[in-house]
Amino acid sequence: MTLRGLPRRAESTPRLFGEPYETPDGTTVITVTNPPGVFAIREGQAKFEPAVDATRVALLAVGTGLVAATLGTLAVLRRPPWPDLTGRWER
């Protein structure tokens, strides 16, 4: 297959990487679509710096807590633990 036989990418197809740009300190930054992070090239060394979405992390934590609280409440309402509690009083 020759290069002419390869399908051409449509112009409307979104690109994965953005145009690189250079910061004043000489770091080259390359953005990524729906950014999981950026590639920063400094002094000839490339480093991937992940983007952390604090809102997503907080929502995940709150959701996990709500599910745990709901399951715990349902377990107690279905079969309360206090009838099984017994104690011995010995002297």
mmCIF file of N, CA and C in Angstrom:
data_model
loop_
_atom_site.group_PDB
_atom_site.id
_atom_site.type_symbol
_atom_site.label_atom_id
_atom_site.label_comp_id
_atom_site.label_asym_id
_atom_site.label_seq_id
_atom_site.Cartn_x
_atom_site.Cartn_y
_atom_site.Cartn_z
ATOM 1 N N MET A 1 0.849 -1.170 0.000
ATOM 2 C CA MET A 1 0.000 0.000 0.000
ATOM 3 C C MET A 1 0.895 1.234 0.000
ATOM 4 N N THR A 2 0.561 2.191 -0.807
ATOM 5 C CA THR A 2 1.333 3.428 -0.875
ATOM 6 C C THR A 2 0.678 4.478 0.000
ATOM 7 N N LEU A 3 1.367 5.583 0.171
ATOM 8 C CA LEU A 3 0.804 6.671 0.969
ATOM 9 C C LEU A 3 -0.464 7.228 0.341
ATOM 10 N N ARG A 4 -0.549 7.169 -0.970
ATOM 11 C CA ARG A 4 -1.759 7.669 -1.630
ATOM 12 C C ARG A 4 -2.958 6.779 -1.326
ATOM 13 N N GLY A 5 -2.702 5.517 -1.033
ATOM 14 C CA GLY A 5 -3.788 4.596 -0.749
ATOM 15 C C GLY A 5 -4.337 4.735 0.669
ATOM 16 N N LEU A 6 -3.600 5.420 1.540
ATOM 17 C CA LEU A 6 -4.064 5.588 2.915
ATOM 18 C C LEU A 6 -5.209 6.590 2.967
ATOM 19 N N PRO A 7 -6.188 6.352 3.803
ATOM 20 C CA PRO A 7 -7.290 7.317 3.907
ATOM 21 C C PRO A 7 -6.795 8.612 4.538
ATOM 22 N N ARG A 8 -7.329 9.710 4.052
ATOM 23 C CA ARG A 8 -6.949 11.015 4.606
ATOM 24 C C ARG A 8 -7.823 11.317 5.816
ATOM 25 N N ARG A 9 -7.216 11.991 6.749
ATOM 26 C CA ARG A 9 -7.956 12.390 7.933
ATOM 27 C C ARG A 9 -8.808 13.605 7.588
ATOM 28 N N ALA A 10 -10.065 13.552 7.956
ATOM 29 C CA ALA A 10 -10.959 14.672 7.663
ATOM 30 C C ALA A 10 -10.519 15.892 8.459
ATOM 31 N N GLU A 11 -10.715 17.060 7.888
ATOM 32 C CA GLU A 11 -10.334 18.300 8.566
ATOM 33 C C GLU A 11 -11.177 18.540 9.810
ATOM 34 N N SER A 12 -12.368 17.977 9.851
ATOM 35 C CA SER A 12 -13.234 18.182 11.009
ATOM 36 C C SER A 12 -12.900 17.237 12.160
ATOM 37 N N THR A 13 -12.005 16.281 11.922
ATOM 38 C CA THR A 13 -11.626 15.342 12.967
ATOM 39 C C THR A 13 -10.822 16.077 14.033
ATOM 40 N N PRO A 14 -11.221 15.956 15.294
ATOM 41 C CA PRO A 14 -10.477 16.658 16.339
ATOM 42 C C PRO A 14 -9.072 16.086 16.502
ATOM 43 N N ARG A 15 -8.160 16.958 16.860
ATOM 44 C CA ARG A 15 -6.783 16.544 17.061
ATOM 45 C C ARG A 15 -6.585 16.126 18.509
ATOM 46 N N LEU A 16 -5.672 15.225 18.713
ATOM 47 C CA LEU A 16 -5.393 14.750 20.062
ATOM 48 C C LEU A 16 -4.486 15.723 20.807
ATOM 49 N N PHE A 17 -3.468 16.236 20.124
ATOM 50 C CA PHE A 17 -2.516 17.148 20.750
ATOM 51 C C PHE A 17 -2.710 18.555 20.205
ATOM 52 N N GLY A 18 -2.522 19.550 21.061
ATOM 53 C CA GLY A 18 -2.601 20.940 20.636
ATOM 54 C C GLY A 18 -1.252 21.411 20.104
ATOM 55 N N GLU A 19 -1.231 22.652 19.667
ATOM 56 C CA GLU A 19 0.017 23.232 19.172
ATOM 57 C C GLU A 19 0.959 23.480 20.356
ATOM 58 N N PRO A 20 2.228 23.128 20.208
ATOM 59 C CA PRO A 20 3.166 23.395 21.302
ATOM 60 C C PRO A 20 3.451 24.888 21.420
ATOM 61 N N TYR A 21 3.652 25.340 22.640
ATOM 62 C CA TYR A 21 4.064 26.725 22.854
ATOM 63 C C TYR A 21 5.135 26.754 23.926
ATOM 64 N N GLU A 22 5.901 27.822 23.920
ATOM 65 C CA GLU A 22 7.038 27.934 24.827
ATOM 66 C C GLU A 22 6.770 29.032 25.843
ATOM 67 N N THR A 23 7.012 28.728 27.111
ATOM 68 C CA THR A 23 6.827 29.694 28.182
ATOM 69 C C THR A 23 8.071 30.562 28.295
ATOM 70 N N PRO A 24 7.988 31.677 29.022
ATOM 71 C CA PRO A 24 9.154 32.563 29.143
ATOM 72 C C PRO A 24 10.392 31.900 29.749
ATOM 73 N N ASP A 25 10.220 30.860 30.577
ATOM 74 C CA ASP A 25 11.395 30.215 31.175
ATOM 75 C C ASP A 25 11.984 29.135 30.275
ATOM 76 N N GLY A 26 11.439 28.964 29.058
ATOM 77 C CA GLY A 26 12.011 28.026 28.100
ATOM 78 C C GLY A 26 11.359 26.658 28.087
ATOM 79 N N THR A 27 10.297 26.470 28.858
ATOM 80 C CA THR A 27 9.597 25.190 28.884
ATOM 81 C C THR A 27 8.637 25.112 27.707
ATOM 82 N N THR A 28 8.673 24.015 26.965
ATOM 83 C CA THR A 28 7.726 23.795 25.879
ATOM 84 C C THR A 28 6.552 23.004 26.426
ATOM 85 N N VAL A 29 5.339 23.511 26.221
ATOM 86 C CA VAL A 29 4.134 22.870 26.738
ATOM 87 C C VAL A 29 3.297 22.394 25.559
ATOM 88 N N ILE A 30 2.865 21.117 25.625
ATOM 89 C CA ILE A 30 2.009 20.534 24.596
ATOM 90 C C ILE A 30 0.731 20.072 25.291
ATOM 91 N N THR A 31 -0.393 20.670 24.944
ATOM 92 C CA THR A 31 -1.656 20.310 25.586
ATOM 93 C C THR A 31 -2.251 19.070 24.930
ATOM 94 N N VAL A 32 -3.133 18.401 25.667
ATOM 95 C CA VAL A 32 -3.792 17.188 25.190
ATOM 96 C C VAL A 32 -5.295 17.412 25.317
ATOM 97 N N THR A 33 -6.092 16.929 24.327
ATOM 98 C CA THR A 33 -7.537 17.135 24.386
ATOM 99 C C THR A 33 -8.134 16.425 25.589
ATOM 100 N N ASN A 34 -9.209 17.008 26.109
ATOM 101 C CA ASN A 34 -9.848 16.523 27.335
ATOM 102 C C ASN A 34 -8.756 16.134 28.308
ATOM 103 N N PRO A 35 -7.998 17.134 28.699
ATOM 104 C CA PRO A 35 -6.651 16.911 29.208
ATOM 105 C C PRO A 35 -6.529 15.990 30.405
ATOM 106 N N PRO A 36 -5.943 14.834 30.167
ATOM 107 C CA PRO A 36 -5.496 14.044 31.296
ATOM 108 C C PRO A 36 -4.221 14.657 31.853
ATOM 109 N N GLY A 37 -3.667 15.621 31.127
ATOM 110 C CA GLY A 37 -2.460 16.305 31.554
ATOM 111 C C GLY A 37 -1.783 16.988 30.385
ATOM 112 N N VAL A 38 -0.558 17.433 30.616
ATOM 113 C CA VAL A 38 0.235 18.081 29.569
ATOM 114 C C VAL A 38 1.627 17.475 29.563
ATOM 115 N N PHE A 39 2.269 17.554 28.414
ATOM 116 C CA PHE A 39 3.671 17.190 28.310
ATOM 117 C C PHE A 39 4.471 18.476 28.419
ATOM 118 N N ALA A 40 5.383 18.547 29.364
ATOM 119 C CA ALA A 40 6.259 19.703 29.505
ATOM 120 C C ALA A 40 7.675 19.254 29.165
ATOM 121 N N ILE A 41 8.313 19.981 28.252
ATOM 122 C CA ILE A 41 9.674 19.652 27.845
ATOM 123 C C ILE A 41 10.579 20.752 28.372
ATOM 124 N N ARG A 42 11.423 20.399 29.323
ATOM 125 C CA ARG A 42 12.311 21.371 29.957
ATOM 126 C C ARG A 42 13.723 20.812 29.919
ATOM 127 N N GLU A 43 14.628 21.590 29.390
ATOM 128 C CA GLU A 43 16.043 21.218 29.302
ATOM 129 C C GLU A 43 16.222 19.867 28.616
ATOM 130 N N GLY A 44 15.430 19.617 27.576
ATOM 131 C CA GLY A 44 15.567 18.391 26.804
ATOM 132 C C GLY A 44 14.913 17.169 27.427
ATOM 133 N N GLN A 45 14.304 17.300 28.582
ATOM 134 C CA GLN A 45 13.643 16.186 29.265
ATOM 135 C C GLN A 45 12.129 16.380 29.189
ATOM 136 N N ALA A 46 11.417 15.373 28.682
ATOM 137 C CA ALA A 46 9.956 15.440 28.600
ATOM 138 C C ALA A 46 9.355 14.837 29.864
ATOM 139 N N LYS A 47 8.347 15.519 30.391
ATOM 140 C CA LYS A 47 7.690 15.043 31.602
ATOM 141 C C LYS A 47 6.186 15.226 31.434
ATOM 142 N N PHE A 48 5.418 14.171 31.735
ATOM 143 C CA PHE A 48 3.961 14.257 31.690
ATOM 144 C C PHE A 48 3.475 14.716 33.051
ATOM 145 N N GLU A 49 2.698 15.796 33.069
ATOM 146 C CA GLU A 49 2.152 16.320 34.313
ATOM 147 C C GLU A 49 0.638 16.128 34.282
ATOM 148 N N PRO A 50 0.118 15.185 35.086
ATOM 149 C CA PRO A 50 -1.318 14.893 35.049
ATOM 150 C C PRO A 50 -2.147 16.043 35.612
ATOM 151 N N ALA A 51 -3.327 16.227 35.042
ATOM 152 C CA ALA A 51 -4.273 17.222 35.537
ATOM 153 C C ALA A 51 -5.221 16.511 36.494
ATOM 154 N N VAL A 52 -5.331 17.004 37.704
ATOM 155 C CA VAL A 52 -6.199 16.393 38.708
ATOM 156 C C VAL A 52 -7.445 17.255 38.842
ATOM 157 N N ASP A 53 -8.605 16.648 38.659
ATOM 158 C CA ASP A 53 -9.873 17.351 38.800
ATOM 159 C C ASP A 53 -10.352 17.151 40.235
ATOM 160 N N ALA A 54 -10.154 18.183 41.066
ATOM 161 C CA ALA A 54 -10.490 18.072 42.485
ATOM 162 C C ALA A 54 -11.989 17.870 42.692
ATOM 163 N N THR A 55 -12.803 18.448 41.831
ATOM 164 C CA THR A 55 -14.250 18.288 41.960
ATOM 165 C C THR A 55 -14.650 16.836 41.751
ATOM 166 N N ARG A 56 -14.054 16.188 40.773
ATOM 167 C CA ARG A 56 -14.373 14.779 40.511
ATOM 168 C C ARG A 56 -13.947 13.903 41.688
ATOM 169 N N VAL A 57 -12.795 14.187 42.259
ATOM 170 C CA VAL A 57 -12.317 13.412 43.411
ATOM 171 C C VAL A 57 -13.254 13.609 44.601
ATOM 172 N N ALA A 58 -13.683 14.854 44.843
ATOM 173 C CA ALA A 58 -14.582 15.134 45.962
ATOM 174 C C ALA A 58 -15.939 14.464 45.760
ATOM 175 N N LEU A 59 -16.465 14.520 44.543
ATOM 176 C CA LEU A 59 -17.754 13.873 44.280
ATOM 177 C C LEU A 59 -17.669 12.361 44.453
ATOM 178 N N LEU A 60 -16.574 11.777 44.056
ATOM 179 C CA LEU A 60 -16.384 10.337 44.241
ATOM 180 C C LEU A 60 -16.356 9.988 45.731
ATOM 181 N N ALA A 61 -15.676 10.800 46.528
ATOM 182 C CA ALA A 61 -15.603 10.549 47.968
ATOM 183 C C ALA A 61 -16.976 10.697 48.623
ATOM 184 N N VAL A 62 -17.710 11.739 48.258
ATOM 185 C CA VAL A 62 -19.041 11.955 48.830
ATOM 186 C C VAL A 62 -19.985 10.836 48.409
ATOM 187 N N GLY A 63 -19.929 10.446 47.158
ATOM 188 C CA GLY A 63 -20.778 9.355 46.673
ATOM 189 C C GLY A 63 -20.493 8.050 47.385
ATOM 190 N N THR A 64 -19.214 7.751 47.591
ATOM 191 C CA THR A 64 -18.835 6.532 48.309
ATOM 192 C C THR A 64 -19.353 6.565 49.746
ATOM 193 N N GLY A 65 -19.248 7.720 50.387
ATOM 194 C CA GLY A 65 -19.757 7.859 51.750
ATOM 195 C C GLY A 65 -21.263 7.685 51.832
ATOM 196 N N LEU A 66 -21.977 8.252 50.861
ATOM 197 C CA LEU A 66 -23.434 8.113 50.858
ATOM 198 C C LEU A 66 -23.869 6.667 50.631
ATOM 199 N N VAL A 67 -23.199 5.979 49.742
ATOM 200 C CA VAL A 67 -23.527 4.568 49.503
ATOM 201 C C VAL A 67 -23.254 3.743 50.756
ATOM 202 N N ALA A 68 -22.129 3.987 51.410
ATOM 203 C CA ALA A 68 -21.800 3.242 52.628
ATOM 204 C C ALA A 68 -22.819 3.523 53.734
ATOM 205 N N ALA A 69 -23.211 4.791 53.893
ATOM 206 C CA ALA A 69 -24.193 5.137 54.919
ATOM 207 C C ALA A 69 -25.551 4.508 54.615
ATOM 208 N N THR A 70 -25.946 4.515 53.353
ATOM 209 C CA THR A 70 -27.229 3.915 52.968
ATOM 210 C C THR A 70 -27.235 2.413 53.215
ATOM 211 N N LEU A 71 -26.177 1.733 52.808
ATOM 212 C CA LEU A 71 -26.104 0.285 53.027
ATOM 213 C C LEU A 71 -26.069 -0.049 54.516
ATOM 214 N N GLY A 72 -25.357 0.734 55.296
ATOM 215 C CA GLY A 72 -25.323 0.508 56.740
ATOM 216 C C GLY A 72 -26.681 0.711 57.380
ATOM 217 N N THR A 73 -27.389 1.763 56.955
ATOM 218 C CA THR A 73 -28.729 2.026 57.486
ATOM 219 C C THR A 73 -29.694 0.904 57.124
ATOM 220 N N LEU A 74 -29.642 0.456 55.877
ATOM 221 C CA LEU A 74 -30.521 -0.638 55.459
ATOM 222 C C LEU A 74 -30.216 -1.926 56.217
ATOM 223 N N ALA A 75 -28.960 -2.185 56.486
ATOM 224 C CA ALA A 75 -28.593 -3.399 57.221
ATOM 225 C C ALA A 75 -29.125 -3.347 58.650
ATOM 226 N N VAL A 76 -29.047 -2.181 59.287
ATOM 227 C CA VAL A 76 -29.533 -2.052 60.664
ATOM 228 C C VAL A 76 -31.055 -2.122 60.698
ATOM 229 N N LEU A 77 -31.721 -1.498 59.738
ATOM 230 C CA LEU A 77 -33.185 -1.532 59.728
ATOM 231 C C LEU A 77 -33.720 -2.920 59.410
ATOM 232 N N ARG A 78 -33.018 -3.661 58.597
ATOM 233 C CA ARG A 78 -33.473 -5.003 58.230
ATOM 234 C C ARG A 78 -33.354 -5.962 59.414
ATOM 235 N N ARG A 79 -32.253 -5.909 60.106
ATOM 236 C CA ARG A 79 -32.051 -6.786 61.263
ATOM 237 C C ARG A 79 -31.226 -6.025 62.293
ATOM 238 N N PRO A 80 -31.896 -5.369 63.233
ATOM 239 C CA PRO A 80 -31.179 -4.584 64.236
ATOM 240 C C PRO A 80 -30.239 -5.452 65.073
ATOM 241 N N PRO A 81 -29.082 -4.940 65.415
ATOM 242 C CA PRO A 81 -28.116 -5.741 66.163
ATOM 243 C C PRO A 81 -28.418 -5.851 67.653
ATOM 244 N N TRP A 82 -29.283 -4.983 68.208
ATOM 245 C CA TRP A 82 -29.446 -4.983 69.651
ATOM 246 C C TRP A 82 -30.141 -6.196 70.238
ATOM 247 N N PRO A 83 -31.012 -6.963 69.557
ATOM 248 C CA PRO A 83 -31.542 -8.176 70.213
ATOM 249 C C PRO A 83 -30.460 -9.226 70.475
ATOM 250 N N ASP A 84 -29.392 -9.205 69.714
ATOM 251 C CA ASP A 84 -28.340 -10.200 69.887
ATOM 252 C C ASP A 84 -27.323 -9.808 70.955
ATOM 253 N N LEU A 85 -27.425 -8.608 71.471
ATOM 254 C CA LEU A 85 -26.456 -8.151 72.460
ATOM 255 C C LEU A 85 -26.809 -8.723 73.826
ATOM 256 N N THR A 86 -25.900 -9.469 74.373
ATOM 257 C CA THR A 86 -26.098 -10.026 75.710
ATOM 258 C C THR A 86 -24.832 -9.785 76.505
ATOM 259 N N GLY A 87 -24.983 -9.812 77.770
ATOM 260 C CA GLY A 87 -23.818 -9.604 78.613
ATOM 261 C C GLY A 87 -23.936 -10.415 79.885
ATOM 262 N N ARG A 88 -22.820 -10.698 80.488
ATOM 263 C CA ARG A 88 -22.806 -11.423 81.756
ATOM 264 C C ARG A 88 -22.263 -10.500 82.824
ATOM 265 N N TRP A 89 -22.956 -10.527 83.910
ATOM 266 C CA TRP A 89 -22.512 -9.736 85.040
ATOM 267 C C TRP A 89 -22.039 -10.689 86.120
ATOM 268 N N GLU A 90 -20.776 -10.835 86.218
ATOM 269 C CA GLU A 90 -20.212 -11.724 87.229
ATOM 270 C C GLU A 90 -19.377 -10.903 88.193
ATOM 271 N N ARG A 91 -19.387 -11.394 89.450
ATOM 272 C CA ARG A 91 -18.576 -10.706 90.456
ATOM 273 C C ARG A 91 -17.498 -11.582 90.962
#
